[in-house]
C-alpha cells in the first residue's frame, strides 16, 4: 500500500484547499517553475516528515516537479489535514502516511515507512525522523546526502547530536534562516496561535490577561498579536536578554509563579519542558485556559495536571478538556497540550509558509548539488538563497527598495571618512 490516510474521498475538498494556498505562494511557484524545467532532484527519493497541510502539499508538489519521488509523513499526530493528505495521494500520486489523531504507534510506524522508502534526502519538522535514523536505522544513514530541519526544537536536538560528535548526516538548519524564523516563527505563529485559540474557545481577548511563556520569535509574535487584540500581556522568560527585550517592548515580565494567579489565558512557546506545572495550576483562577504553541507537547505538564485533577470532562468543546481540581477550580486545557495552531486551526497562512518552504526547496537543491562535499554538521542556509527569496517576496508584494549609490557603496566599505 502506497499510503495510509483517513479517507481518499476527501480528495476534492483537499484539492480546493491546496489550490487556495497555492495562490499565496508565488515565490514557491517560481521555484516550482524552474524545478519543472531543470529537474534538479531527478531520480532522488525524498522522505519528508512535516505537518501535512495545504502549504506542505505545495512544497511536495514543487519537489515532485523537480523530479523527486516524495513520501510524506506527519511530524505531529494532530496536525494532519486529512483532505489535503487525500488529494496529495489521488491528484499528485504522492505516498502519504498521515492521519489526524493517529496514536503514537501509528505515528512511529509511519516514520519507519518513510525510512524504508530509502530516501536520498530527508526533511524534518522536529527531528523525529533524524532521531530514528540515528538510533534504530543507523545502517541507512550512509545513503543520505543531507537533511533539512524546519523548526527551532529540531535544530536544538540536532545541534546537541553534533556537539556529542554523533551527527551522521549533513543538516541544513532551514529554521535558522532569516527568511524563515523572522517571518514564519514571528508573524506565522503570532497569527495562527491566536487563530487556534479563538477557533477552539471563541473567547474575547480584549481585556483578558494573557500570559506568554517564552520570548523567542514565536513568543514575540504571539505577544504582539495578543496585545493587538486588546489583551494585557505578561511575558515569562528564563533568558535575561529576552526578558529585558520583552520589558522594553512594553510587556509586563514576571515569573510563572507570579503570573499563574492573574492570567486568564496561558500559552507556552518556549521549546522547553514543563514550563507550566502543578504548582502553577493550583494557583490559577477558576476557568483559566492553558495551551501550547511550541513544537512538542511537553511544555505543559499534562500528566501533572491529571494527577492533581479530581475529574476531567473531555471535549466540552472541540479541543477543550475541562479539568476539575481538588481546590474546586476548573482549568481548560486545549488540544491536549499539543500545538494549538495546527491542532485547532490550519497552521500558518500560506503567504508566510511561501518563504519557509521556498527556503526548504532551495536548501534541498543545495544539499543535492553539494552531495559528498558537506560534512556531518549543522549548516546555515546559504545567504544567496535567503537574498533571492527576500527579493522575490518583496517583488510579489509589489515593494521596491532603494539601491546603494556608488558613493554610498564606497562610504560603507571605507574607514577614512569620520567626523
Ligand atoms: N508549521 C506551521 N504552520 C504550518 C503550515 N501551515 N504548514 C506546514 N507547517 C507549518
Short mmCIF file of C-alpha atoms and ligand atoms in Angstrom, two decimals:
data_model
loop_
_atom_site.label_atom_id
_atom_site.label_comp_id
_atom_site.label_asym_id
_atom_site.label_seq_id
_atom_site.Cartn_x
_atom_site.Cartn_y
_atom_site.Cartn_z
CA UNK A 1 0.00 0.00 0.00
CA UNK A 2 1.42 3.35 -1.06
CA UNK A 3 -0.47 5.38 1.51
CA UNK A 4 -2.19 5.35 4.87
CA UNK A 5 -4.63 8.24 5.16
CA UNK A 6 -8.06 8.78 6.67
CA UNK A 7 -10.28 8.81 3.59
CA UNK A 8 -9.39 9.12 -0.08
CA UNK A 9 -12.88 10.50 -0.73
CA UNK A 10 -11.80 13.75 0.94
CA UNK A 11 -9.51 14.48 -2.02
CA UNK A 12 -11.75 17.01 -3.77
CA UNK A 13 -12.01 19.18 -0.65
CA UNK A 14 -8.25 18.88 -0.11
CA UNK A 15 -7.50 19.94 -3.68
CA UNK A 16 -9.53 23.13 -3.21
CA UNK A 17 -7.62 23.92 -0.08
CA UNK A 18 -4.22 23.26 -1.69
CA UNK A 19 -5.11 25.46 -4.68
CA UNK A 20 -6.30 28.23 -2.37
CA UNK A 21 -2.95 28.18 -0.54
CA UNK A 22 -1.07 27.98 -3.84
CA UNK A 23 -2.24 31.39 -5.00
CA UNK A 24 -0.45 32.95 -1.99
CA UNK A 25 2.79 31.07 -2.59
CA UNK A 26 4.20 32.92 -5.55
CA UNK A 27 7.87 32.57 -4.56
CA UNK A 28 7.49 28.80 -4.23
CA UNK A 29 5.72 28.82 -7.58
CA UNK A 30 8.75 30.44 -9.19
CA UNK A 31 10.93 27.72 -7.69
CA UNK A 32 8.49 25.10 -8.94
CA UNK A 33 8.56 26.51 -12.46
CA UNK A 34 12.34 26.38 -12.56
CA UNK A 35 12.41 22.92 -10.95
CA UNK A 36 9.99 21.52 -13.52
CA UNK A 37 12.35 22.58 -16.31
CA UNK A 38 15.76 21.92 -14.75
CA UNK A 39 14.76 18.80 -12.73
CA UNK A 40 17.46 19.27 -10.05
CA UNK A 41 16.02 16.43 -7.94
CA UNK A 42 15.68 13.93 -10.77
CA UNK A 43 15.78 10.31 -9.66
CA UNK A 44 16.01 11.18 -5.97
CA UNK A 45 13.89 9.80 -3.19
CA UNK A 46 12.82 12.25 -0.52
CA UNK A 47 11.16 11.38 2.79
CA UNK A 48 9.56 14.44 4.35
CA UNK A 49 8.28 14.38 7.92
CA UNK A 50 6.29 17.62 8.07
CA UNK A 51 2.90 18.93 9.15
CA UNK A 52 0.59 17.68 6.42
CA UNK A 53 -1.09 20.93 5.44
CA UNK A 54 -2.13 22.68 2.22
CA UNK A 55 1.12 24.65 2.32
CA UNK A 56 3.20 21.50 2.73
CA UNK A 57 1.30 19.99 -0.19
CA UNK A 58 2.59 22.83 -2.36
CA UNK A 59 6.14 22.18 -1.20
CA UNK A 60 5.75 18.49 -2.00
CA UNK A 61 4.36 19.32 -5.46
CA UNK A 62 7.43 21.52 -6.01
CA UNK A 63 9.82 18.72 -5.02
CA UNK A 64 7.96 16.36 -7.33
CA UNK A 65 8.16 18.90 -10.15
CA UNK A 66 11.92 18.88 -9.57
CA UNK A 67 11.95 15.15 -10.31
CA UNK A 68 11.84 13.67 -6.79
CA UNK A 69 9.88 10.63 -5.63
CA UNK A 70 8.42 12.04 -2.41
CA UNK A 71 7.00 10.27 0.62
CA UNK A 72 5.28 12.45 3.21
CA UNK A 73 4.54 11.51 6.81
CA UNK A 74 3.23 13.66 9.67
CA UNK A 75 5.54 15.44 12.10
CA UNK A 76 2.83 15.62 14.72
CA UNK A 77 -0.12 13.26 15.38
CA UNK A 78 -2.65 16.13 15.49
CA UNK A 79 -1.56 18.43 12.68
CA UNK A 80 -2.60 16.49 9.57
CA UNK A 81 -5.26 17.94 7.28
CA UNK A 82 -6.89 14.70 6.13
CA UNK A 83 -8.42 16.19 3.00
CA UNK A 84 -5.03 17.51 1.92
CA UNK A 85 -3.47 14.09 2.51
CA UNK A 86 -6.17 12.53 0.32
CA UNK A 87 -5.65 15.00 -2.52
CA UNK A 88 -1.87 14.51 -2.48
CA UNK A 89 -2.42 10.78 -2.92
CA UNK A 90 -5.19 10.99 -5.52
CA UNK A 91 -4.25 14.04 -7.56
CA UNK A 92 -0.45 14.07 -7.27
CA UNK A 93 0.45 10.42 -6.71
CA UNK A 94 2.38 11.22 -3.53
CA UNK A 95 2.92 8.50 -0.94
CA UNK A 96 1.30 9.92 2.19
CA UNK A 97 1.31 8.26 5.61
CA UNK A 98 -0.59 10.54 8.00
CA UNK A 99 -3.95 10.66 9.73
CA UNK A 100 -5.15 13.41 12.05
CA UNK A 101 -5.36 11.99 15.58
CA UNK A 102 -3.15 8.95 14.87
CA UNK A 103 -1.81 7.31 18.02
CA UNK A 104 1.90 7.23 18.88
CA UNK A 105 2.32 3.71 17.48
CA UNK A 106 0.86 4.66 14.13
CA UNK A 107 2.89 7.88 14.12
CA UNK A 108 6.15 5.93 14.54
CA UNK A 109 5.02 3.19 12.14
CA UNK A 110 4.61 5.93 9.52
CA UNK A 111 8.09 7.26 10.28
CA UNK A 112 9.51 3.78 9.77
CA UNK A 113 7.76 3.54 6.41
CA UNK A 114 9.37 6.87 5.50
CA UNK A 115 12.77 5.38 6.30
CA UNK A 116 12.00 2.21 4.35
CA UNK A 117 11.36 4.46 1.33
CA UNK A 118 15.20 4.55 1.35
CA UNK A 119 15.48 8.32 0.94
CA UNK A 120 18.46 10.16 -0.53
CA UNK A 121 17.31 13.30 1.23
CA UNK A 122 15.10 13.79 4.29
CA UNK A 123 13.17 16.69 5.75
CA UNK A 124 12.08 17.03 9.34
CA UNK A 125 9.97 19.33 11.45
CA UNK A 126 11.14 18.46 14.96
CA UNK A 127 13.88 15.92 14.06
CA UNK A 128 11.90 12.75 14.81
CA UNK A 129 12.91 11.14 11.51
CA UNK A 130 16.57 12.04 12.01
CA UNK A 131 16.44 10.76 15.56
CA UNK A 132 15.14 7.37 14.34
CA UNK A 133 17.86 7.35 11.69
CA UNK A 134 20.47 7.88 14.38
CA UNK A 135 19.18 5.02 16.53
CA UNK A 136 17.25 2.11 15.05
CA UNK A 137 18.17 2.74 11.38
CA UNK A 138 21.81 3.77 11.67
CA UNK A 139 22.74 1.36 8.88
CA UNK A 140 20.85 3.56 6.42
CA UNK A 141 22.47 6.94 7.11
CA UNK A 142 25.30 6.43 4.62
CA UNK A 143 22.77 6.60 1.76
CA UNK A 144 21.53 10.02 2.81
CA UNK A 145 23.04 13.08 1.13
CA UNK A 146 21.61 15.56 3.58
CA UNK A 147 18.63 16.63 5.58
CA UNK A 148 16.69 19.81 6.23
CA UNK A 149 15.25 20.85 9.60
CA UNK A 150 12.23 23.14 9.73
CA UNK A 151 11.85 24.10 13.36
CA UNK A 152 13.71 25.53 16.38
CA UNK A 153 13.18 22.43 18.52
CA UNK A 154 14.58 20.19 15.77
CA UNK A 155 17.65 22.38 15.29
CA UNK A 156 18.30 22.30 19.05
CA UNK A 157 18.13 18.47 19.01
CA UNK A 158 20.43 18.19 16.00
CA UNK A 159 22.96 20.65 17.41
CA UNK A 160 23.03 18.53 20.59
CA UNK A 161 23.81 15.48 18.41
CA UNK A 162 26.53 17.48 16.59
CA UNK A 163 28.04 18.58 19.90
CA UNK A 164 28.37 14.98 21.01
CA UNK A 165 30.09 14.21 17.65
CA UNK A 166 27.31 11.77 16.83
CA UNK A 167 25.70 13.55 13.91
CA UNK A 168 25.90 11.24 10.88
CA UNK A 169 24.26 13.35 8.17
CA UNK A 170 24.83 16.94 6.91
CA UNK A 171 21.95 19.14 8.05
CA UNK A 172 20.70 22.46 6.74
CA UNK A 173 19.00 24.41 9.51
CA UNK A 174 16.17 25.91 7.47
CA UNK A 175 14.65 27.21 10.70
CA UNK A 176 17.63 29.45 11.32
CA UNK A 177 17.33 31.28 8.01
CA UNK A 178 16.07 34.83 8.42
CA UNK A 179 13.66 34.15 5.56
CA UNK A 180 12.14 31.53 7.86
CA UNK A 181 12.25 32.47 11.51
CA UNK A 182 11.76 36.24 11.30
CA UNK A 183 8.51 35.75 9.41
CA UNK A 184 7.16 32.22 9.93
CA UNK A 185 8.06 31.99 13.63
CA UNK A 186 7.08 35.56 14.43
CA UNK A 187 4.14 36.53 12.21
CA UNK A 188 3.03 32.99 11.32
CA UNK A 189 2.98 31.69 14.89
CA UNK A 190 1.66 35.01 16.18
CA UNK A 191 -1.41 34.85 13.97
CA UNK A 192 -2.03 31.10 13.80
CA UNK A 193 -1.76 30.67 17.57
CA UNK A 194 -4.40 33.32 18.13
CA UNK A 195 -6.46 31.71 15.39
CA UNK A 196 -6.24 28.27 17.06
CA UNK A 197 -7.18 29.67 20.49
CA UNK A 198 -10.11 31.61 19.10
CA UNK A 199 -11.41 28.71 17.00
CA UNK A 200 -11.13 26.36 19.99
CA UNK A 201 -12.66 28.66 22.62
CA UNK A 202 -14.38 31.62 20.91
CA UNK A 203 -13.17 33.85 23.78
CA UNK A 204 -12.87 37.62 23.56
CA UNK A 205 -9.24 38.63 24.02
CA UNK A 206 -9.89 42.30 24.77
CA UNK A 207 -9.36 42.95 28.46
CA UNK A 208 -8.04 39.45 29.22
CA UNK A 209 -4.70 38.84 30.92
CA UNK A 210 -2.67 36.65 28.59
CA UNK A 211 0.49 35.00 29.92
CA UNK A 212 3.05 34.23 27.20
CA UNK A 213 5.80 31.83 28.24
CA UNK A 214 8.89 32.37 26.09
CA UNK A 215 10.03 35.44 24.16
CA UNK A 216 11.82 33.91 21.19
CA UNK A 217 10.49 34.71 17.72
CA UNK A 218 7.28 32.75 18.34
CA UNK A 219 6.63 34.30 21.74
CA UNK A 220 7.37 37.79 20.40
CA UNK A 221 4.90 37.26 17.58
CA UNK A 222 2.15 35.91 19.78
CA UNK A 223 2.64 38.54 22.49
CA UNK A 224 2.39 41.38 19.98
CA UNK A 225 -0.71 39.92 18.29
CA UNK A 226 -2.43 39.28 21.65
CA UNK A 227 -1.71 42.89 22.64
CA UNK A 228 -3.13 43.99 19.30
CA UNK A 229 -6.39 42.27 20.22
CA UNK A 230 -6.58 44.27 23.45
CA UNK A 231 -5.17 41.74 25.90
CA UNK A 232 -2.94 42.70 28.84
CA UNK A 233 0.10 40.60 28.12
CA UNK A 234 2.55 39.21 30.68
CA UNK A 235 5.74 37.54 29.48
CA UNK A 236 7.74 34.92 31.40
CA UNK A 237 11.33 34.10 30.38
CA UNK A 238 14.49 32.36 31.62
CA UNK A 239 16.86 34.33 29.36
CA UNK A 240 17.96 37.71 30.75
CA UNK A 241 18.30 39.45 27.38
CA UNK A 242 14.96 38.24 26.07
CA UNK A 243 13.31 39.21 29.35
CA UNK A 244 14.78 42.71 29.03
CA UNK A 245 13.64 42.91 25.44
CA UNK A 246 10.10 41.95 26.45
CA UNK A 247 10.14 44.55 29.22
CA UNK A 248 11.34 47.29 26.84
CA UNK A 249 8.78 46.18 24.26
CA UNK A 250 6.33 47.27 26.93
CA UNK A 251 5.21 43.92 28.34
CA UNK A 252 4.98 43.08 32.00
CA UNK A 253 7.67 40.50 32.76
CA UNK A 254 7.50 38.24 35.77
CA UNK A 255 7.81 34.61 36.88
CA UNK A 256 5.27 31.93 36.10
CA UNK A 257 4.75 31.56 39.85
CA UNK A 258 3.56 35.20 39.97
CA UNK A 259 1.71 35.16 36.68
CA UNK A 260 -0.18 31.95 37.50
CA UNK A 261 -2.72 33.64 39.76
CA UNK A 262 -3.53 36.55 37.43
CA UNK A 263 -3.66 35.01 33.95
CA UNK A 264 -6.91 34.26 32.13
CA UNK A 265 -5.12 32.54 29.24
CA UNK A 266 -1.68 30.90 29.24
CA UNK A 267 0.28 29.96 26.14
CA UNK A 268 3.69 28.28 26.13
CA UNK A 269 6.09 28.93 23.25
CA UNK A 270 9.44 28.02 24.80
CA UNK A 271 10.65 24.72 23.30
CA UNK A 272 11.28 23.61 26.88
CA UNK A 273 9.88 21.03 29.26
CA UNK A 274 7.25 21.52 32.00
CA UNK A 275 7.03 25.28 31.90
CA UNK A 276 3.57 25.11 33.49
CA UNK A 277 3.46 22.63 36.37
CA UNK A 278 1.02 21.52 39.11
CA UNK A 279 2.27 24.25 41.48
CA UNK A 280 1.16 26.80 38.84
CA UNK A 281 -2.18 25.10 38.05
CA UNK A 282 -3.08 25.17 41.73
CA UNK A 283 -2.70 28.98 41.82
CA UNK A 284 -4.69 29.64 38.65
CA UNK A 285 -8.06 31.40 38.56
CA UNK A 286 -11.20 29.36 38.12
CA UNK A 287 -11.73 28.96 34.36
CA UNK A 288 -8.14 29.66 33.31
CA UNK A 289 -7.33 28.44 29.80
CA UNK A 290 -3.98 26.78 29.13
CA UNK A 291 -2.46 25.90 25.77
CA UNK A 292 0.83 25.33 23.97
CA UNK A 293 2.18 26.50 20.64
CA UNK A 294 5.67 25.02 20.98
CA UNK A 295 6.64 22.04 18.85
CA UNK A 296 6.27 19.19 21.37
CA UNK A 297 3.52 18.53 23.89
CA UNK A 298 5.96 18.70 26.82
CA UNK A 299 5.74 22.37 27.74
CA UNK A 300 2.63 21.92 29.87
CA UNK A 301 2.93 19.16 32.47
CA UNK A 302 -0.28 17.44 31.40
CA UNK A 303 0.48 14.30 33.43
CA UNK A 304 0.98 16.52 36.50
CA UNK A 305 -2.34 18.23 35.76
CA UNK A 306 -4.09 14.86 35.52
CA UNK A 307 -2.60 13.85 38.87
CA UNK A 308 -3.98 16.88 40.70
CA UNK A 309 -7.36 16.76 38.96
CA UNK A 310 -10.33 15.10 40.68
CA UNK A 311 -12.03 14.56 37.33
CA UNK A 312 -11.85 15.55 33.67
CA UNK A 313 -14.66 16.28 31.25
CA UNK A 314 -13.31 15.64 27.77
CA UNK A 315 -14.38 17.74 24.80
CA UNK A 316 -16.58 20.35 26.41
CA UNK A 317 -15.90 21.88 23.01
CA UNK A 318 -13.70 20.51 20.25
CA UNK A 319 -10.09 20.59 21.51
CA UNK A 320 -11.15 21.73 25.01
CA UNK A 321 -10.96 19.50 28.10
CA UNK A 322 -12.21 20.68 31.49
CA UNK A 323 -10.09 19.68 34.49
CA UNK A 324 -11.70 19.85 37.94
CA UNK A 325 -9.09 20.45 40.62
CA UNK A 326 -9.39 19.45 44.27
CA UNK A 327 -9.48 23.18 45.19
CA UNK A 328 -12.81 23.44 43.37
CA UNK A 329 -11.45 25.37 40.36
CA UNK A 330 -11.69 24.41 36.72
CA UNK A 331 -8.82 24.61 34.25
CA UNK A 332 -9.37 24.31 30.49
CA UNK A 333 -6.61 22.55 28.58
CA UNK A 334 -6.60 22.99 24.80
CA UNK A 335 -5.62 20.25 22.30
CA UNK A 336 -4.07 18.02 24.99
CA UNK A 337 -1.18 20.48 25.20
CA UNK A 338 -0.23 19.91 21.55
CA UNK A 339 0.44 22.83 19.25
CA UNK A 340 -2.80 24.73 19.21
CA UNK A 341 -2.23 26.50 15.88
CA UNK A 342 -2.08 23.28 13.89
CA UNK A 343 -4.46 21.22 16.04
CA UNK A 344 -7.38 23.65 16.21
CA UNK A 345 -6.58 25.92 13.25
CA UNK A 346 -4.74 25.47 9.95
CA UNK A 347 -1.20 26.43 10.91
CA UNK A 348 0.47 29.48 9.47
CA UNK A 349 -1.07 31.18 6.45
CA UNK A 350 0.26 30.31 3.02
CA UNK A 351 1.90 33.65 2.28
CA UNK A 352 4.36 33.21 5.16
CA UNK A 353 4.89 29.48 4.50
CA UNK A 354 5.77 30.62 0.97
CA UNK A 355 9.10 31.85 2.32
CA UNK A 356 9.74 28.91 4.66
CA UNK A 357 9.02 26.33 2.00
CA UNK A 358 10.93 28.15 -0.73
CA UNK A 359 13.85 28.04 1.71
CA UNK A 360 13.24 24.29 2.14
CA UNK A 361 13.09 23.63 -1.59
CA UNK A 362 16.22 25.65 -2.37
CA UNK A 363 18.10 24.12 0.58
CA UNK A 364 17.20 20.70 -0.81
CA UNK A 365 18.66 21.65 -4.19
CA UNK A 366 21.77 22.95 -2.40
CA UNK A 367 22.25 19.70 -0.46
CA UNK A 368 21.87 17.67 -3.64
CA UNK A 369 24.29 19.87 -5.61
CA UNK A 370 26.85 19.64 -2.82
CA UNK A 371 26.39 15.96 -2.04
CA UNK A 372 29.63 14.41 -0.81
CA UNK A 373 31.17 17.81 -0.11
CA UNK A 374 29.25 18.59 3.05
CA UNK A 375 30.43 17.40 6.45
CA UNK A 376 28.20 15.94 9.11
CA UNK A 377 27.47 19.34 10.57
CA UNK A 378 24.53 21.67 11.04
CA UNK A 379 24.82 24.27 8.26
CA UNK A 380 23.10 27.61 7.85
CA UNK A 381 21.13 28.24 4.69
CA UNK A 382 23.49 29.97 2.21
CA UNK A 383 22.97 33.73 2.25
CA UNK A 384 22.40 33.86 -1.53
CA UNK A 385 19.31 31.66 -1.08
CA UNK A 386 17.97 33.99 1.59
CA UNK A 387 18.63 37.06 -0.53
CA UNK A 388 16.92 35.54 -3.55
CA UNK A 389 13.85 34.61 -1.51
CA UNK A 390 13.63 38.03 0.14
CA UNK A 391 13.82 39.87 -3.18
CA UNK A 392 11.29 37.54 -4.80
CA UNK A 393 8.89 38.00 -1.87
CA UNK A 394 9.27 41.79 -1.96
CA UNK A 395 8.56 41.74 -5.70
CA UNK A 396 5.47 39.58 -5.21
CA UNK A 397 4.25 42.13 -2.66
CA UNK A 398 4.80 44.97 -5.12
CA UNK A 399 7.52 46.55 -2.96
CA UNK A 400 10.58 48.24 -4.47
CA UNK A 401 13.56 49.21 -2.37
CA UNK A 402 16.43 51.65 -2.86
CA UNK A 403 19.83 50.66 -4.27
CA UNK A 404 23.10 51.90 -2.81
CA UNK A 405 24.63 54.71 -4.90
CA UNK A 406 28.31 54.21 -5.91
CA UNK A 407 29.18 56.93 -3.39
CA UNK A 408 27.31 55.09 -0.60
CA UNK A 409 28.95 51.78 -1.50
CA UNK A 410 32.36 53.40 -1.27
CA UNK A 411 31.48 55.04 2.06
CA UNK A 412 30.27 51.77 3.57
CA UNK A 413 33.47 49.98 2.63
CA UNK A 414 35.86 52.67 3.83
CA UNK A 415 37.19 53.82 7.19
CA UNK A 416 38.74 57.17 6.32
CA UNK A 417 35.65 59.37 6.40
CA UNK A 418 34.69 60.19 10.01
CA UNK A 419 33.85 63.35 11.93
N1 LIG B 1 4.01 24.96 10.58
C1 LIG B 1 3.25 25.98 10.98
N2 LIG B 1 2.28 26.24 10.08
C2 LIG B 1 2.42 25.36 9.08
C3 LIG B 1 1.73 25.13 7.88
N3 LIG B 1 0.68 25.87 7.52
N4 LIG B 1 2.15 24.13 7.10
C4 LIG B 1 3.21 23.38 7.47
N5 LIG B 1 3.91 23.55 8.58
C5 LIG B 1 3.53 24.54 9.40
#
